[in-house]
Amino acid sequence: MGVGGSFWDLLKPYARHEGAGYLRGRRVAVDLSFWVVSHSTAIRARLPRARSPHLRTTFFRTLSLFAKMGAFPVFVVDGEPSPLKSQARAARFFRGSGMDLAALPSTEADSSAAAAPVKRRNAAFTRCVEECVELLEYLGMPVLRANGEAEALCAQLNNEGHVDACITADSDAFLFGAKTVIKVLRSNCKEPFECYHIADIESGLGLKRKQMVSMALLIGSDHDLHGVPGFGLETALRFVQLFAEDEILDKLHEIGRGVYPFFEGFDNAHIDDLPSSSTKSPIVKSPHCSHCGHLGSKKNHSKDGCNYCLVDSLENCVEKPAGFKCECPSCDEARDLKEQRQHENWQIKVCKRIAAETNFPNEEIIKLYLSDNNLVEEKGVPLLSWSKPDVDALVDLLSYKQNWEPSYIRQRMLPMLSTIYLREVASSPSTPLLLCDQYEFDSIQRSKIRHGHPYYLVKWKRAACGMNSNMSNKKPVMEGETSSEVTVLDEDDDEDAVGCESPELLDELDVPQVLIDDGCSFLLTDEDIQLVGAAFPKETARFQEEQRLKEARSRSRKSKSSLADSACETPKGPRPSGVQLSITEFYRSKKGQNIESGKKPAGEGHSAKEGSRKSSDRDLNKNLPKSVRRRLFDY
């Protein structure tokens, strides 16, 4: 949830939609609870009988974020909630159950008893999170445990520069200090990221961190569901925009005590000392004619005429139109004074609502939002590192939890393993490595565009291709086809992934393609262009040169073809007499003449069959050159 009152709708106009390469090479903090809750619900909707959808979501989302998008994810787990959030959660539970909120206990002992059903209800969710943490550790991802809110630690990491963005749906991440928040992540589209930058929000709405905290105090948040009665999103925004960020919280404290120092002429005035609208002097303006609406009384206009209407008598005074608005200095001053008094009355009304609240503003909520101690460890943020995945442990875990075949798991792991392999080769080119200890880099097949981002189709050759004699007996699989038999990276694994879910579901990576040629096995995978260029610069330069030569040859063939076509075209204009026509030109010319004269060509219709050859020859030969007629007569 985060800040109440549809806070995301307020920020929506300032969202940016970034492409698939936005996070490539960047670190990103992920609120794990957000992933588990939102996307597991989507999977259950599509697969009602899916086993452990939280594990499936975490597995494929992590692979997609790491391999396809090239990011370095850091996962953050919620800690113990604050007492305020526990109480708000209990209130939400009572309200969702249809119970009377007046029965909600107020003492600390009663509050712990009331939170018991909430804790029991969240016990299953806690087990799901712990299973996801185990999976992420096997994948080699860093996992941090927050002291309280996960989005608070994500925001702290972003604010201190440890990560470049946060992935969470809680809008209070900005209140915790986040600079870039990714609310929506759709991996299988051209622009998968919906990003919000604090700089855009500041320039568009003029809101900074403490002003957003003030809005949360007024309209409610995860720590206070109610806020101040009578405050909506627009009212709170208009109110906090009256003050600068450095003074907003101090002003709220003063207003909470009943003091209104920001009103001109009422220094440290209390609510009882403020004049009401009825005691203020009425707005006085100069008299105006009721007929034409201009400055001056009706009586004076009947005697002396109206200076604005430029007449001498009332009968010729122009009647004021509907919606007439006088622009004289007196009316302008009166309107300005009226708007000022309306604004002051609105301020007084709003401040009275705030002063009526007890214990406002809540210091605990302010301290939670502005604290920078959100990590369980007291030594600060540890060194973030990404290790190689433990494939064997992953196979054991997912085989048991998901009932997936080992070959299916290793198949889906291959894009992540190839990404790690390319990064290692790019960092230390002299180190001889093999992909999965079986495949070596062979060549770049072609470039392709996937979800709006360019990739290389890389061909990997199995190092010991001659050792497996069974390969030659299998049906060759060409480029563009998919097969499950090549994804077996262990010879002992089964070749069929029986019982696995459909590959069309959320966030699954493309299955590596296979090519078997002369008994050798090749893998075809999609890899990032920059990563392949850094790992294998010579091969990349050779491929780019071949592509340039191929494009040059293609352009040359097209130019020659266009020249040949232009040479074969029939020259326009009348052909000089005495030049013999080709048979094609002859029939084309005669067909055009028949169409213009309204006659059907020979062989079409009953009349053509009944006509005599002499008459037809006579008609055809009428406009032909002498050499052509001689050839026809000889025929």
XYZ file of C-alpha atoms in Angstrom:
635
model
C 0.000 0.000 0.000
C 2.386 2.750 1.216
C 0.764 6.193 1.300
C -3.029 6.195 1.215
C -5.381 8.132 -0.994
C -4.264 6.624 -4.340
C -0.835 8.203 -4.067
C 0.389 6.354 -7.171
C -2.305 8.089 -9.236
C -0.800 11.414 -8.230
C 2.646 10.281 -9.435
C 1.434 8.510 -12.589
C 1.911 11.487 -14.983
C 5.625 11.540 -14.112
C 6.348 7.879 -14.848
C 8.917 6.862 -17.447
C 8.662 3.696 -19.520
C 12.155 2.324 -20.027
C 13.381 -0.342 -22.422
C 14.769 -3.796 -21.699
C 18.356 -2.522 -21.530
C 17.644 0.071 -18.836
C 19.024 -2.053 -15.961
C 21.845 -3.708 -17.896
C 24.949 -3.609 -15.739
C 23.113 -1.878 -12.874
C 22.311 -2.991 -9.366
C 18.683 -3.087 -8.282
C 17.128 -3.766 -4.868
C 14.076 -6.025 -4.991
C 11.319 -6.129 -2.383
C 10.888 -9.906 -2.228
C 7.474 -9.769 -0.575
C 6.170 -7.675 -3.483
C 7.222 -10.367 -5.963
C 5.780 -13.211 -3.938
C 2.399 -11.545 -3.378
C 1.656 -9.987 -6.773
C 2.951 -12.531 -9.253
C 2.034 -15.663 -7.333
C -1.560 -14.444 -7.492
C -1.288 -14.093 -11.270
C 0.124 -17.601 -11.640
C -2.627 -19.100 -9.490
C -5.190 -17.369 -11.689
C -3.723 -18.985 -14.814
C -2.726 -22.296 -13.225
C -5.120 -23.075 -10.374
C -3.305 -26.344 -9.630
C 0.212 -24.893 -9.764
C 2.581 -26.161 -7.095
C 4.419 -23.517 -5.049
C 3.846 -20.548 -7.367
C 6.057 -18.367 -5.168
C 9.080 -20.536 -6.017
C 8.200 -20.540 -9.676
C 7.834 -16.751 -9.698
C 11.113 -16.164 -7.892
C 13.018 -18.647 -10.061
C 11.971 -17.330 -13.475
C 11.886 -13.671 -12.459
C 15.433 -13.855 -11.100
C 16.713 -15.587 -14.224
C 14.971 -13.019 -16.425
C 16.274 -10.053 -14.446
C 19.828 -11.421 -14.302
C 20.216 -12.960 -17.778
C 17.746 -11.284 -20.129
C 17.936 -7.769 -18.653
C 21.531 -7.964 -17.423
C 20.833 -6.530 -13.954
C 22.465 -7.388 -10.624
C 19.539 -7.941 -8.234
C 19.800 -7.586 -4.460
C 16.862 -9.118 -2.603
C 15.525 -7.610 0.613
C 13.348 -9.464 3.123
C 10.988 -7.848 5.634
C 11.935 -7.906 9.288
C 9.738 -7.549 12.333
C 7.036 -4.939 11.683
C 6.836 -1.875 13.892
C 4.178 -1.770 16.615
C 2.332 0.882 14.633
C 2.187 -1.296 11.543
C 1.126 -4.330 13.581
C -1.731 -2.316 15.018
C -2.697 -1.000 11.578
C -2.557 -4.539 10.200
C -4.817 -5.740 12.982
C -7.242 -2.899 12.240
C -7.237 -3.873 8.560
C -7.891 -7.480 9.547
C -10.842 -6.485 11.741
C -12.240 -4.238 9.018
C -11.849 -6.957 6.365
C -13.606 -9.438 8.634
C -16.622 -7.157 9.020
C -15.976 -6.612 12.715
C -16.548 -3.354 14.523
C -13.355 -1.312 14.765
C -14.555 0.044 18.102
C -13.890 -3.400 19.524
C -10.220 -3.126 18.580
C -8.186 -3.266 21.823
C -6.272 -0.191 22.791
C -3.885 -1.501 25.457
C -0.568 -3.084 24.521
C -1.471 -6.473 25.955
C -4.803 -6.516 24.191
C -3.163 -5.384 20.961
C -0.804 -8.350 20.996
C -3.747 -10.670 21.526
C -5.652 -9.043 18.680
C -2.647 -9.392 16.378
C -2.528 -13.162 16.973
C -4.940 -14.044 14.129
C -2.959 -11.786 11.824
C 0.277 -13.553 12.754
C -1.316 -16.952 12.272
C -2.652 -15.871 8.925
C 0.833 -14.661 7.840
C 2.669 -17.760 9.043
C 2.144 -19.462 5.684
C 3.388 -16.370 3.860
C 6.508 -16.308 6.044
C 7.263 -19.920 5.090
C 6.899 -18.996 1.414
C 9.386 -16.152 1.838
C 11.894 -18.392 3.575
C 11.645 -20.953 0.778
C 12.297 -18.169 -1.730
C 15.323 -17.054 0.287
C 16.705 -20.581 0.150
C 16.187 -20.649 -3.606
C 17.893 -17.270 -4.070
C 20.912 -18.348 -2.036
C 21.301 -21.394 -4.289
C 21.105 -19.019 -7.276
C 23.999 -17.014 -5.820
C 21.975 -13.830 -5.233
C 22.720 -11.559 -2.219
C 19.847 -11.479 0.298
C 19.592 -8.792 2.988
C 17.238 -8.773 5.962
C 15.672 -5.466 6.895
C 15.241 -4.233 10.415
C 11.614 -3.437 9.606
C 10.132 -2.643 6.211
C 11.805 -4.168 3.139
C 11.049 -1.093 1.043
C 12.772 1.028 3.711
C 16.038 -0.881 3.266
C 15.639 -0.810 -0.531
C 15.253 2.973 -0.355
C 18.256 3.302 1.945
C 20.435 1.267 -0.434
C 19.277 3.471 -3.313
C 19.783 6.705 -1.382
C 23.294 5.750 -0.291
C 24.309 4.674 -3.800
C 24.631 0.928 -3.195
C 21.974 0.213 -5.845
C 20.666 2.197 -8.800
C 16.925 1.531 -8.377
C 14.295 -0.226 -6.252
C 11.631 -2.666 -7.411
C 8.597 -2.312 -5.157
C 4.934 -1.350 -5.312
C 4.910 0.496 -1.969
C 4.708 4.214 -2.639
C 6.255 5.055 0.726
C 9.644 4.035 -0.698
C 10.073 7.717 -1.623
C 9.341 8.649 1.986
C 12.172 6.343 3.073
C 14.556 8.166 0.707
C 14.414 6.258 -2.590
C 15.533 8.114 -5.722
C 14.349 5.688 -8.436
C 11.455 3.263 -7.984
C 10.356 0.644 -10.523
C 6.701 -0.059 -9.806
C 5.848 -2.291 -12.777
C 8.123 -4.915 -14.312
C 6.903 -6.748 -17.413
C 9.767 -8.816 -18.755
C 8.088 -9.901 -22.015
C 7.419 -6.539 -23.644
C 9.313 -3.766 -25.419
C 9.234 -1.331 -22.470
C 9.176 -3.543 -19.372
C 9.933 -0.915 -16.723
C 7.593 1.735 -15.306
C 10.056 3.991 -13.466
C 9.521 6.914 -11.129
C 12.372 9.332 -10.440
C 12.299 11.649 -7.460
C 13.793 14.431 -9.616
C 10.790 14.309 -11.966
C 8.373 14.392 -9.031
C 10.157 17.350 -7.478
C 10.100 19.331 -10.712
C 6.485 18.416 -11.525
C 4.759 18.601 -8.136
C 7.329 20.401 -6.012
C 7.291 17.531 -3.498
C 10.369 16.425 -1.612
C 10.894 13.740 0.994
C 9.651 15.586 4.110
C 6.687 16.994 2.233
C 5.683 13.458 1.231
C 6.044 12.405 4.878
C 3.684 15.213 5.805
C 1.173 14.015 3.224
C 1.344 10.507 4.708
C 0.607 11.966 8.146
C -2.422 13.803 6.774
C -4.053 11.176 4.509
C -2.837 7.962 6.163
C -0.305 5.216 5.460
C 0.634 1.686 6.450
C 1.340 2.929 9.980
C -1.842 4.988 10.349
C -4.792 3.954 8.230
C -6.975 6.970 9.009
C -4.825 10.091 8.929
C -6.637 13.368 9.610
C -10.403 13.307 8.910
C -11.396 15.534 6.005
C -8.037 15.293 4.250
C -7.914 13.807 0.788
C -5.104 13.641 -1.697
C -5.787 17.047 -3.314
C -6.293 18.844 0.010
C -3.097 17.403 1.466
C -1.117 18.275 -1.666
C -2.400 21.845 -1.672
C -1.602 22.225 2.023
C 1.977 20.884 2.001
C 2.811 22.996 -1.059
C 2.348 26.069 1.149
C 5.604 25.320 2.979
C 9.196 24.534 2.089
C 10.660 21.124 2.861
C 12.835 22.398 5.706
C 9.931 23.975 7.609
C 6.972 21.687 6.872
C 7.395 19.350 9.850
C 8.000 22.244 12.266
C 4.859 23.948 10.992
C 2.853 20.754 11.542
C 4.081 20.622 15.131
C 3.019 24.230 15.684
C -0.374 23.664 14.096
C -0.824 20.541 16.198
C -0.375 22.686 19.296
C -2.969 25.166 18.008
C -0.521 27.855 16.908
C -0.821 29.511 13.469
C 2.365 31.519 12.903
C 2.207 31.570 9.118
C -0.813 33.894 8.953
C 0.174 37.497 8.319
C -0.688 39.791 11.170
C -1.295 36.946 13.672
C 2.072 36.074 15.175
C 1.743 33.017 17.420
C -2.005 33.432 17.379
C -4.108 30.690 18.909
C -7.250 29.334 17.342
C -9.404 31.297 19.804
C -7.757 34.562 18.759
C -8.378 34.171 15.045
C -11.201 36.364 13.709
C -14.083 34.604 12.048
C -15.346 35.479 8.605
C -18.410 37.195 10.086
C -16.330 39.628 12.183
C -14.185 40.760 9.262
C -15.004 44.067 7.594
C -17.100 43.692 4.460
C -15.595 44.232 1.050
C -16.383 47.750 -0.167
C -16.239 48.716 -3.823
C -17.366 51.716 -5.841
C -20.998 51.844 -7.063
C -21.787 50.460 -10.523
C -24.674 50.987 -12.882
C -27.208 48.192 -12.713
C -28.027 48.584 -16.422
C -24.646 48.658 -18.161
C -22.468 47.419 -15.264
C -19.872 50.158 -15.628
C -18.450 52.379 -12.920
C -20.941 54.952 -11.708
C -24.483 54.878 -10.368
C -27.578 54.478 -12.476
C -28.759 57.929 -11.417
C -25.554 59.603 -12.603
C -25.725 57.714 -15.894
C -29.311 59.000 -16.436
C -28.101 62.576 -15.983
C -24.586 62.685 -17.366
C -24.361 59.462 -19.394
C -21.837 56.622 -19.154
C -18.217 57.343 -20.013
C -17.674 53.723 -21.018
C -20.792 53.436 -23.199
C -20.063 56.878 -24.769
C -23.731 58.025 -24.772
C -25.593 60.999 -23.353
C -28.797 59.408 -22.086
C -29.879 56.243 -20.312
C -32.047 55.165 -23.231
C -28.899 54.646 -25.294
C -26.852 53.080 -22.480
C -25.795 49.567 -23.503
C -27.315 46.790 -21.426
C -24.631 44.571 -19.845
C -24.428 41.062 -21.335
C -24.742 37.830 -19.384
C -21.604 37.036 -17.420
C -20.370 40.614 -17.566
C -17.184 41.223 -15.576
C -16.077 44.746 -14.810
C -12.346 45.408 -15.237
C -12.123 48.640 -13.285
C -9.454 48.973 -10.541
C -12.074 48.920 -7.816
C -13.526 45.589 -8.963
C -10.064 44.058 -9.430
C -9.102 45.010 -5.902
C -12.354 43.646 -4.524
C -11.884 40.332 -6.338
C -8.319 39.990 -5.084
C -9.437 40.678 -1.536
C -12.226 38.140 -1.856
C -9.846 35.425 -3.106
C -7.412 36.223 -0.309
C -10.112 35.903 2.343
C -11.341 32.609 0.817
C -7.801 31.253 0.953
C -7.364 32.392 4.564
C -10.677 30.845 5.552
C -9.632 27.577 3.889
C -6.329 27.650 5.784
C -8.093 28.259 9.080
C -10.557 25.454 8.397
C -7.792 22.992 7.522
C -5.670 23.941 10.501
C -8.612 23.504 12.851
C -8.988 19.937 11.590
C -5.324 19.271 12.241
C -5.414 20.859 15.701
C -8.406 18.714 16.624
C -6.286 15.553 16.283
C -4.557 14.287 19.404
C -0.856 13.466 19.276
C -0.378 15.053 15.878
C 2.006 14.697 14.214
C 3.033 11.236 15.357
C 6.745 11.333 16.121
C 7.132 7.566 15.741
C 5.915 7.661 12.146
C 8.233 10.569 11.328
C 11.167 8.742 12.891
C 10.372 5.564 10.923
C 10.329 7.409 7.606
C 13.434 9.513 8.206
C 15.575 6.814 9.844
C 18.576 5.438 7.953
C 19.099 2.417 10.200
C 17.029 -0.196 8.375
C 19.533 -3.067 8.306
C 19.631 -5.833 10.907
C 23.445 -5.782 11.018
C 24.863 -2.860 12.955
C 28.045 -2.726 10.861
C 26.271 -1.150 7.913
C 25.590 -2.472 4.444
C 27.814 -5.489 3.711
C 29.799 -5.881 0.520
C 27.354 -6.986 -2.159
C 28.601 -9.950 -4.190
C 27.077 -12.410 -6.637
C 28.367 -15.998 -6.630
C 27.932 -18.897 -9.014
C 24.680 -20.837 -8.629
C 24.705 -24.243 -7.003
C 23.064 -26.156 -9.842
C 22.953 -29.506 -8.039
C 21.253 -27.999 -4.978
C 18.777 -26.183 -7.241
C 17.947 -29.410 -9.046
C 17.308 -31.171 -5.740
C 15.165 -28.325 -4.353
C 12.999 -27.748 -7.413
C 12.644 -31.442 -8.179
C 11.238 -31.928 -4.703
C 9.145 -28.726 -4.434
C 7.952 -28.357 -8.034
C 8.183 -31.917 -9.334
C 10.288 -30.684 -12.266
C 12.616 -32.964 -14.186
C 16.368 -32.271 -13.774
C 16.759 -31.714 -17.519
C 14.025 -29.049 -17.434
C 15.742 -27.208 -14.560
C 19.168 -27.280 -16.200
C 17.605 -26.146 -19.463
C 16.081 -23.050 -17.832
C 19.327 -22.334 -15.981
C 21.399 -22.179 -19.175
C 20.783 -18.429 -19.997
C 21.983 -17.477 -16.523
C 25.035 -19.733 -16.769
C 25.976 -18.351 -20.180
C 25.682 -14.779 -18.856
C 27.996 -15.616 -15.932
C 30.416 -17.328 -18.327
C 30.597 -14.283 -20.627
C 31.171 -11.960 -17.679
C 34.009 -14.119 -16.408
C 35.673 -14.276 -19.827
C 35.293 -10.500 -20.220
C 36.977 -9.893 -16.846
C 39.813 -12.443 -17.408
C 40.180 -13.322 -21.117
C 43.229 -15.554 -20.574
C 41.345 -18.006 -18.372
C 40.255 -21.063 -20.385
C 36.685 -21.781 -19.410
C 33.901 -23.958 -20.717
C 30.218 -23.178 -20.493
C 28.770 -25.709 -18.043
C 32.122 -27.541 -18.358
C 30.909 -28.869 -21.716
C 30.538 -26.119 -24.334
C 32.987 -23.650 -25.841
C 32.359 -20.508 -27.852
C 32.140 -21.287 -31.588
C 30.778 -18.316 -33.506
C 28.106 -15.635 -33.805
C 25.300 -16.764 -36.083
C 23.367 -13.523 -36.558
C 21.943 -10.512 -34.761
C 18.298 -10.315 -33.727
C 15.855 -8.005 -31.975
C 13.926 -9.366 -29.007
C 11.500 -7.181 -27.038
C 13.038 -4.105 -28.671
C 16.608 -4.924 -27.572
C 19.370 -6.237 -29.884
C 20.983 -9.619 -29.188
C 23.492 -11.956 -30.798
C 22.548 -15.537 -31.573
C 25.687 -17.284 -30.267
C 26.690 -20.787 -31.308
C 28.335 -22.973 -28.645
C 30.153 -26.169 -29.586
C 30.339 -29.165 -27.319
C 33.991 -29.715 -26.457
C 33.886 -33.532 -26.498
C 31.424 -33.986 -29.367
C 33.124 -37.117 -30.726
C 32.853 -39.039 -27.460
C 29.081 -39.451 -27.644
C 28.294 -41.845 -30.472
C 24.555 -41.664 -29.819
C 24.419 -38.096 -31.095
C 24.630 -39.131 -34.737
C 21.553 -41.317 -34.400
C 19.330 -38.485 -33.268
C 17.232 -36.419 -35.592
C 19.036 -33.179 -36.553
C 17.514 -30.056 -35.103
C 18.003 -26.992 -37.258
C 18.052 -23.344 -36.321
C 14.629 -21.996 -35.456
C 13.438 -25.283 -33.938
C 13.326 -26.202 -30.273
C 14.187 -29.448 -28.640
C 14.396 -30.754 -25.107
C 17.053 -33.365 -25.818
C 19.946 -30.926 -26.216
C 19.307 -29.149 -22.976
C 20.577 -32.248 -21.158
C 23.879 -31.041 -19.783
C 24.410 -34.292 -17.891
C 24.288 -37.558 -19.774
C 22.570 -39.236 -16.855
C 19.576 -36.866 -16.919
C 16.349 -37.844 -18.611
C 15.610 -36.180 -21.940
C 11.928 -35.508 -21.397
C 10.745 -32.809 -18.986
C 7.548 -34.603 -17.996
C 5.178 -32.730 -15.743
C 6.636 -29.261 -16.422
C 4.385 -26.276 -16.933
C 3.736 -24.577 -20.242
C 6.636 -22.396 -21.488
C 4.183 -19.624 -22.380
C 3.655 -18.561 -18.778
C 5.031 -15.490 -17.078
C 8.735 -14.635 -17.295
C 10.089 -17.877 -18.724
C 13.207 -17.393 -20.801
C 13.524 -18.634 -24.355
C 14.562 -22.280 -24.526
C 18.093 -22.681 -25.988
C 18.044 -24.040 -29.520
C 20.081 -27.005 -30.676
C 21.958 -27.846 -33.864
C 23.547 -31.261 -34.425
C 25.998 -31.463 -37.337
C 28.324 -34.395 -38.181
C 27.928 -35.891 -34.731
C 28.779 -32.612 -32.952
C 26.268 -30.858 -30.708
C 25.859 -27.072 -30.824
C 23.794 -24.794 -28.588
C 22.233 -21.573 -29.864
C 21.566 -18.935 -27.208
C 20.612 -15.242 -27.232
C 23.312 -13.093 -25.644
C 23.754 -9.372 -25.094
C 25.759 -7.665 -27.838
C 27.969 -5.628 -25.507
C 28.690 -8.610 -23.279
C 29.697 -10.819 -26.216
C 31.853 -8.013 -27.605
C 33.667 -7.633 -24.271
C 34.223 -11.380 -23.897
C 35.199 -12.166 -27.505
C 36.290 -8.948 -29.226
C 38.079 -10.612 -32.165
C 35.185 -12.893 -33.047
C 32.764 -9.984 -32.711
C 34.877 -7.786 -34.988
C 35.069 -10.612 -37.543
C 31.294 -11.073 -37.463
C 30.673 -7.341 -37.861
C 33.059 -7.218 -40.832
C 31.257 -10.163 -42.436
C 27.954 -8.396 -41.887
C 29.273 -5.247 -43.557
C 30.541 -7.244 -46.544
C 27.247 -9.087 -46.806
C 25.302 -5.835 -46.743
C 27.618 -4.374 -49.386
C 27.115 -7.395 -51.641
C 23.376 -7.212 -51.104
C 23.321 -3.541 -52.066
C 25.436 -4.301 -55.127
C 23.071 -7.071 -56.254
C 20.081 -4.811 -55.781
C 21.680 -2.028 -57.825
C 22.576 -4.426 -60.651
C 19.074 -5.882 -60.603
C 17.534 -2.432 -60.800
C 19.796 -1.542 -63.744
C 18.868 -4.747 -65.554
C 15.189 -4.112 -64.998
C 15.490 -0.588 -66.332
C 17.351 -1.872 -69.410
C 14.611 -4.401 -70.143
C 11.861 -1.823 -69.987
C 10.154 -0.885 -73.261
C 11.195 2.609 -74.346
C 8.368 5.065 -74.085
C 7.130 7.157 -77.024
C 6.227 6.233 -80.587
C 8.452 3.656 -82.292
C 9.809 4.803 -85.667
C 8.207 3.233 -88.744
C 10.016 0.351 -90.400
C 11.289 -1.124 -87.049
C 10.142 -4.675 -86.474
C 8.230 -5.372 -83.240
C 8.941 -8.325 -80.984
C 6.205 -10.891 -80.658
C 5.458 -9.701 -77.094
C 5.246 -6.052 -78.135
C 3.109 -7.029 -81.116
C 0.464 -8.807 -79.078
C 0.497 -6.080 -76.422
C -0.098 -3.408 -79.060
C -2.912 -5.359 -80.704
C -4.550 -6.066 -77.364
C -4.584 -2.372 -76.583
C -6.088 -1.556 -79.976
C -8.851 -4.138 -79.501
C -9.727 -2.752 -76.096
C -9.906 0.803 -77.409
C -12.132 -0.248 -80.349
C -14.413 -2.322 -78.096
C -13.579 -5.626 -79.851
C -12.643 -8.844 -78.083
C -9.344 -10.512 -78.946
C -9.420 -13.606 -81.087
C -10.240 -16.724 -79.161
C -12.414 -14.915 -76.633
C -16.190 -15.236 -77.168
C -18.425 -16.784 -79.796
C -17.996 -14.043 -82.409
C -14.241 -14.578 -82.597
C -14.730 -18.226 -83.440
C -17.236 -17.495 -86.244
C -15.264 -14.675 -87.882
C -13.330 -15.403 -91.076
C -9.558 -15.476 -91.106
C -9.348 -13.130 -94.075
C -11.413 -10.439 -92.436
C -9.468 -10.770 -89.209
C -6.175 -10.656 -91.088
C -7.403 -7.655 -92.977
C -8.289 -5.872 -89.709
C -5.028 -6.808 -88.038
C -2.800 -5.850 -90.937
C -4.336 -2.468 -91.444
C -1.866 -0.490 -89.311
C 1.158 -2.826 -89.392
C 4.457 -2.176 -91.170
C 5.059 -3.923 -94.491
C 7.715 -6.305 -93.085
C 5.365 -7.556 -90.368
C 2.503 -8.099 -92.840
C 4.833 -10.094 -95.095
C 5.751 -12.395 -92.207
C 2.101 -12.926 -91.305
C 1.154 -13.742 -94.905
C 4.011 -16.240 -95.126
C 2.723 -17.862 -91.965
